[in-house]
GROMACS .gro file of C-alpha atoms in nm:
model
  299
    1MET     CA    1  11.113   7.490   6.866
    2PRO     CA    2  10.784   7.650   6.751
    3SER     CA    3  10.744   8.023   6.800
    4LEU     CA    4  10.670   8.121   7.159
    5ASP     CA    5  10.336   8.291   7.223
    6LEU     CA    6  10.370   8.620   7.413
    7ASN     CA    7  10.096   8.512   7.654
    8LEU     CA    8  10.295   8.201   7.741
    9VAL     CA    9  10.600   8.414   7.811
   10ARG     CA   10  10.393   8.630   8.043
   11VAL     CA   11  10.260   8.325   8.229
   12PHE     CA   12  10.610   8.180   8.263
   13VAL     CA   13  10.763   8.503   8.401
   14THR     CA   14  10.471   8.565   8.636
   15LEU     CA   15  10.478   8.208   8.765
   16PHE     CA   16  10.854   8.225   8.814
   17ASP     CA   17  10.815   8.542   9.024
   18ALA     CA   18  10.509   8.426   9.218
   19ARG     CA   19  10.611   8.060   9.269
   20SER     CA   20  10.239   7.987   9.295
   21VAL     CA   21   9.974   7.904   9.034
   22THR     CA   22   9.713   8.080   9.249
   23LEU     CA   23   9.914   8.402   9.283
   24ALA     CA   24  10.012   8.396   8.917
   25ALA     CA   25   9.645   8.365   8.818
   26GLU     CA   26   9.555   8.658   9.044
   27ARG     CA   27   9.829   8.878   8.899
   28LEU     CA   28   9.734   8.788   8.542
   29HIS     CA   29   9.357   8.821   8.612
   30VAL     CA   30   9.290   8.474   8.472
   31THR     CA   31   9.172   8.145   8.619
   32GLN     CA   32   9.405   7.889   8.777
   33PRO     CA   33   9.318   7.629   8.508
   34SER     CA   34   9.431   7.882   8.245
   35VAL     CA   35   9.771   7.911   8.413
   36SER     CA   36   9.796   7.532   8.446
   37TYR     CA   37   9.709   7.490   8.076
   38ALA     CA   38   9.970   7.749   7.976
   39LEU     CA   39  10.229   7.572   8.192
   40SER     CA   40  10.148   7.244   8.019
   41ARG     CA   41  10.209   7.407   7.680
   42LEU     CA   42  10.535   7.558   7.804
   43ARG     CA   43  10.651   7.217   7.926
   44ASP     CA   44  10.583   7.071   7.584
   45LEU     CA   45  10.766   7.355   7.410
   46PHE     CA   46  11.078   7.331   7.628
   47ASP     CA   47  11.059   6.955   7.688
   48ASP     CA   48  11.111   7.021   8.058
   49ARG     CA   49  10.892   7.028   8.369
   50LEU     CA   50  11.003   7.391   8.431
   51PHE     CA   51  10.837   7.403   8.776
   52ILE     CA   52  10.813   7.133   9.043
   53ARG     CA   53  10.567   7.146   9.331
   54SER     CA   54  10.729   7.159   9.673
   55ARG     CA   55  10.639   7.267  10.026
   56GLU     CA   56  10.771   7.615   9.940
   57GLY     CA   57  10.564   7.643   9.623
   58MET     CA   58  10.645   7.598   9.254
   59GLU     CA   59  11.022   7.555   9.240
   60PRO     CA   60  11.185   7.631   8.901
   61THR     CA   61  11.401   7.368   8.738
   62PHE     CA   62  11.752   7.435   8.609
   63THR     CA   63  11.611   7.496   8.260
   64ALA     CA   64  11.359   7.745   8.395
   65MET     CA   65  11.632   7.936   8.577
   66GLN     CA   66  11.838   7.946   8.257
   67ILE     CA   67  11.565   8.087   8.033
   68TYR     CA   68  11.404   8.319   8.287
   69PRO     CA   69  11.641   8.621   8.254
   70SER     CA   70  11.607   8.632   7.876
   71LEU     CA   71  11.229   8.590   7.875
   72ARG     CA   72  11.186   8.842   8.159
   73ASP     CA   73  11.396   9.107   7.984
   74SER     CA   74  11.229   9.047   7.648
   75LEU     CA   75  10.883   9.074   7.803
   76ALA     CA   76  10.981   9.394   7.983
   77GLN     CA   77  11.103   9.549   7.656
   78ILE     CA   78  10.785   9.451   7.472
   79ASP     CA   79  10.564   9.583   7.752
   80ASN     CA   80  10.762   9.904   7.758
   81VAL     CA   81  10.711   9.960   7.385
   82LEU     CA   82  10.339   9.888   7.416
   83GLU     CA   83  10.298  10.107   7.725
   84SER     CA   84  10.486  10.401   7.577
   85ASN     CA   85  10.231  10.419   7.294
   86ARG     CA   86   9.924  10.365   7.510
   87GLU     CA   87   9.731  10.647   7.672
   88PHE     CA   88   9.652  10.618   8.041
   89ASP     CA   89   9.319  10.744   8.172
   90PRO     CA   90   9.332  10.727   8.554
   91GLN     CA   91   8.963  10.818   8.585
   92HIS     CA   92   8.856  10.494   8.414
   93SER     CA   93   9.156  10.264   8.455
   94ARG     CA   94   9.126   9.939   8.652
   95ARG     CA   95   9.498   9.879   8.648
   96ARG     CA   96   9.676   9.723   8.948
   97PHE     CA   97   9.991   9.891   9.079
   98ARG     CA   98  10.224   9.725   9.328
   99LEU     CA   99  10.411   9.929   9.588
  100ALA     CA  100  10.669   9.787   9.831
  101LEU     CA  101  10.653   9.944  10.178
  102THR     CA  102  10.767   9.875  10.531
  103ASP     CA  103  10.492   9.852  10.790
  104LEU     CA  104  10.604  10.200  10.899
  105GLY     CA  105  10.544  10.317  10.545
  106GLU     CA  106  10.199  10.160  10.554
  107MET     CA  107  10.111  10.345  10.873
  108ALA     CA  108  10.267  10.682  10.791
  109LEU     CA  109  10.242  10.711  10.412
  110LEU     CA  110   9.977  10.477  10.275
  111PRO     CA  111   9.679  10.681  10.405
  112ARG     CA  112   9.820  10.993  10.235
  113ILE     CA  113   9.875  10.808   9.908
  114LEU     CA  114   9.525  10.661   9.904
  115ALA     CA  115   9.363  10.994   9.994
  116HIS     CA  116   9.541  11.157   9.700
  117ILE     CA  117   9.499  10.883   9.437
  118HIS     CA  118   9.149  10.745   9.490
  119PRO     CA  119   8.955  11.065   9.407
  120ILE     CA  120   9.130  11.093   9.070
  121ALA     CA  121   9.156  10.718   8.997
  122PRO     CA  122   8.865  10.552   9.178
  123ASP     CA  123   8.892  10.212   9.009
  124ILE     CA  124   9.265  10.143   9.019
  125GLU     CA  125   9.389   9.872   9.254
  126LEU     CA  126   9.690   9.929   9.479
  127GLU     CA  127   9.862   9.617   9.611
  128VAL     CA  128  10.109   9.674   9.895
  129ILE     CA  129  10.401   9.431   9.915
  130ALA     CA  130  10.582   9.392  10.248
  131LEU     CA  131  10.929   9.533  10.187
  132GLU     CA  132  11.229   9.300  10.205
  133ILE     CA  133  11.525   9.531  10.158
  134ASP     CA  134  11.756   9.264  10.014
  135LYS     CA  135  11.510   9.181   9.736
  136VAL     CA  136  11.384   9.520   9.615
  137GLY     CA  137  11.644   9.556   9.340
  138GLU     CA  138  11.533   9.226   9.191
  139TRP     CA  139  11.166   9.311   9.242
  140LEU     CA  140  11.201   9.633   9.044
  141ALA     CA  141  11.406   9.466   8.770
  142THR     CA  142  11.154   9.185   8.727
  143GLY     CA  143  10.848   9.405   8.751
  144LYS     CA  144  10.716   9.238   9.067
  145VAL     CA  145  10.660   9.589   9.200
  146ASN     CA  146  10.610   9.920   9.023
  147ALA     CA  147  10.784  10.120   9.293
  148VAL     CA  148  10.948  10.101   9.634
  149ILE     CA  149  10.950  10.348   9.923
  150CYS     CA  150  11.232  10.301  10.172
  151SER     CA  151  11.512  10.477  10.356
  152ARG     CA  152  11.792  10.239  10.261
  153PRO     CA  153  11.973  10.333   9.937
  154ILE     CA  154  11.903  10.101   9.644
  155THR     CA  155  12.211  10.093   9.423
  156THR     CA  156  12.093   9.849   9.155
  157PRO     CA  157  12.178   9.988   8.807
  158GLY     CA  158  11.891  10.142   8.613
  159ILE     CA  159  11.692  10.253   8.918
  160GLU     CA  160  11.548  10.605   8.946
  161ARG     CA  161  11.529  10.776   9.287
  162ARG     CA  162  11.328  11.070   9.421
  163VAL     CA  163  11.351  11.187   9.784
  164ILE     CA  164  11.002  11.232   9.928
  165LEU     CA  165  11.073  11.281  10.301
  166ASN     CA  166  11.351  11.388  10.534
  167GLU     CA  167  11.355  11.206  10.866
  168ARG     CA  168  11.558  11.147  11.182
  169TYR     CA  169  11.565  10.883  11.455
  170VAL     CA  170  11.444  10.923  11.814
  171CYS     CA  171  11.381  10.696  12.112
  172LEU     CA  172  11.032  10.588  12.217
  173LEU     CA  173  10.942  10.441  12.558
  174ASN     CA  174  10.673  10.413  12.823
  175ARG     CA  175  10.566  10.756  12.954
  176ASP     CA  176  10.597  10.622  13.310
  177HIS     CA  177  10.930  10.447  13.265
  178THR     CA  178  11.063  10.381  13.615
  179SER     CA  179  11.422  10.497  13.563
  180ILE     CA  180  11.413  10.744  13.272
  181GLY     CA  181  11.257  11.089  13.293
  182ASN     CA  182  11.247  11.355  13.021
  183HIS     CA  183  11.611  11.322  12.924
  184LEU     CA  184  11.794  11.011  12.808
  185SER     CA  185  12.164  10.981  12.893
  186LEU     CA  186  12.402  10.738  12.725
  187GLU     CA  187  12.438  10.552  13.055
  188GLN     CA  188  12.060  10.510  13.079
  189PHE     CA  189  12.043  10.401  12.716
  190ILE     CA  190  12.305  10.132  12.775
  191ALA     CA  191  12.149  10.014  13.103
  192ALA     CA  192  11.796   9.989  12.963
  193ARG     CA  193  11.639   9.692  12.788
  194HIS     CA  194  11.572   9.737  12.418
  195ALA     CA  195  11.335   9.619  12.148
  196VAL     CA  196  11.484   9.600  11.798
  197VAL     CA  197  11.313   9.565  11.462
  198ALA     CA  198  11.469   9.315  11.220
  199ALA     CA  199  11.708   9.459  10.961
  200SER     CA  200  11.492   9.329  10.675
  201SER     CA  201  11.250   9.613  10.749
  202GLY     CA  202  11.484   9.858  10.577
  203HIS     CA  203  11.540  10.075  10.886
  204GLY     CA  204  11.891  10.010  11.009
  205LEU     CA  205  12.085  10.338  11.007
  206ALA     CA  206  12.069  10.383  11.386
  207GLU     CA  207  12.178  10.022  11.435
  208ASP     CA  208  12.477  10.085  11.209
  209VAL     CA  209  12.577  10.390  11.416
  210ILE     CA  210  12.545  10.194  11.743
  211HIS     CA  211  12.773   9.927  11.598
  212GLU     CA  212  13.026  10.183  11.474
  213LEU     CA  213  13.035  10.356  11.816
  214GLY     CA  214  13.085  10.024  11.992
  215ILE     CA  215  12.780  10.076  12.214
  216GLN     CA  216  12.682   9.758  12.396
  217ARG     CA  217  12.316   9.737  12.502
  218LYS     CA  218  12.067   9.481  12.624
  219VAL     CA  219  11.843   9.363  12.341
  220SER     CA  220  11.549   9.184  12.499
  221LEU     CA  221  11.316   9.163  12.200
  222VAL     CA  222  11.354   9.140  11.822
  223VAL     CA  223  11.036   9.177  11.615
  224PRO     CA  224  10.982   9.167  11.238
  225HIS     CA  225  10.749   9.470  11.226
  226PHE     CA  226  10.701   9.808  11.393
  227SER     CA  227  10.323   9.797  11.430
  228ILE     CA  228  10.320   9.590  11.751
  229LEU     CA  229  10.556   9.826  11.934
  230PRO     CA  230  10.304  10.069  12.095
  231ARG     CA  231  10.130   9.779  12.272
  232ILE     CA  232  10.462   9.632  12.384
  233LEU     CA  233  10.612   9.960  12.505
  234GLN     CA  234  10.312  10.069  12.713
  235GLU     CA  235  10.321   9.737  12.897
  236SER     CA  236  10.699   9.717  12.953
  237ASP     CA  237  11.013   9.918  13.025
  238LEU     CA  238  11.163   9.856  12.682
  239LEU     CA  239  11.313  10.128  12.460
  240VAL     CA  240  11.299  10.136  12.081
  241ILE     CA  241  11.454  10.356  11.814
  242LEU     CA  242  11.208  10.487  11.555
  243PRO     CA  243  11.179  10.754  11.286
  244GLN     CA  244  11.049  11.074  11.447
  245GLN     CA  245  10.722  11.103  11.251
  246ILE     CA  246  10.595  10.757  11.339
  247ALA     CA  247  10.723  10.786  11.698
  248ALA     CA  248  10.520  11.107  11.734
  249ALA     CA  249  10.212  10.929  11.596
  250PHE     CA  250  10.257  10.642  11.842
  251GLU     CA  251  10.298  10.897  12.124
  252ARG     CA  252   9.961  11.054  12.035
  253GLU     CA  253   9.787  10.716  12.043
  254ALA     CA  254   9.936  10.557  12.356
  255PRO     CA  255  10.091  10.659  12.693
  256LEU     CA  256  10.441  10.685  12.547
  257LYS     CA  257  10.706  10.955  12.524
  258VAL     CA  258  10.964  11.053  12.262
  259LEU     CA  259  11.318  11.139  12.370
  260GLU     CA  260  11.625  11.244  12.177
  261LEU     CA  261  11.896  10.983  12.135
  262PRO     CA  262  12.208  11.031  12.351
  263PHE     CA  263  12.435  11.003  12.047
  264GLU     CA  264  12.438  11.151  11.698
  265VAL     CA  265  12.257  10.967  11.421
  266PRO     CA  266  12.253  11.150  11.087
  267PRO     CA  267  11.914  11.248  10.945
  268PHE     CA  268  11.809  11.034  10.652
  269ASP     CA  269  11.604  11.052  10.336
  270VAL     CA  270  11.300  10.843  10.254
  271ALA     CA  271  11.291  10.793   9.879
  272LEU     CA  272  11.072  10.656   9.604
  273TYR     CA  273  11.246  10.413   9.366
  274TRP     CA  274  11.135  10.276   9.031
  275GLN     CA  275  11.289  10.110   8.727
  276GLU     CA  276  11.427  10.374   8.492
  277TYR     CA  277  11.299  10.228   8.165
  278THR     CA  278  10.941  10.208   8.293
  279THR     CA  279  10.920  10.590   8.302
  280ARG     CA  280  10.828  10.577   7.933
  281SER     CA  281  10.501  10.414   8.036
  282PRO     CA  282  10.229  10.680   8.091
  283ALA     CA  283  10.069  10.463   8.363
  284GLN     CA  284  10.396  10.416   8.550
  285ARG     CA  285  10.483  10.783   8.517
  286TRP     CA  286  10.139  10.880   8.653
  287PHE     CA  287  10.176  10.641   8.947
  288CYS     CA  288  10.518  10.771   9.056
  289GLU     CA  289  10.428  11.135   9.005
  290ASN     CA  290  10.114  11.101   9.216
  291ILE     CA  291  10.294  10.927   9.501
  292ILE     CA  292  10.542  11.216   9.507
  293GLU     CA  293  10.256  11.468   9.499
  294ALA     CA  294  10.066  11.283   9.774
  295ILE     CA  295  10.357  11.298  10.019
  296ALA     CA  296  10.455  11.654   9.926
  297SER     CA  297  10.100  11.791   9.963
  298SER     CA  298  10.053  11.637  10.309
  299GLY     CA  299  10.400  11.699  10.448
   0.00000   0.00000   0.00000
């Protein structure tokens, strides 16, 4: 096989992660025909189709799945060497950083991060990826995201962690709830109807405690995101468990009230995660350090 061009490796890895020629072109800042041409060259080199169009996107073939780990890791090592010897000037950089957040993180933390970063790096681009807790280890390892903010521990080897917030869970409900006043008993909690946010959001500690305690409740609604909850709660008698900071923000914006839970849920840490080896990159180091500073300065 002829020697493999580094640009072709980058197209292959990006296309494998994105599963879309359009998204791969956007991430590489090239045209779609350029990605298609590179894919054609890759197919000739490996004598394999590598990716097949399907309803779900560009599905990798068996050969593509076999070569992907080696090419991904090799590209990451090369990029790391190049980045470690490259200066980063935030004032003039147009680099794109990708940060995985829950929708709660978007509401509570993203404004702080932008307010801190944009004055010192006006031309950088920040892309927010909707967090899927079961995939973040892979996302960090493959470079799909530069960093992740979440409350669930990420135990993938080679991941750095820095706690940026301490939080606790509370209950949020309609201010004029017909059967619950300013104190929530366990009996009222069990008798009430509940809204629950899907576990993929990364907020599941309270749900784990409820399961461990054997508490049986009436779940009337399951939603994928937190952002719709204020509208739902002010027009219903549903209860929902939320982190205290965002519950307090919702309470300020809508006729809702925050009550303490009638059982003990341990406080939890919200942490920033990133791939350990990327710390040698000045750009990556700047990005993580400034997220930490943004949350600390506004806490």
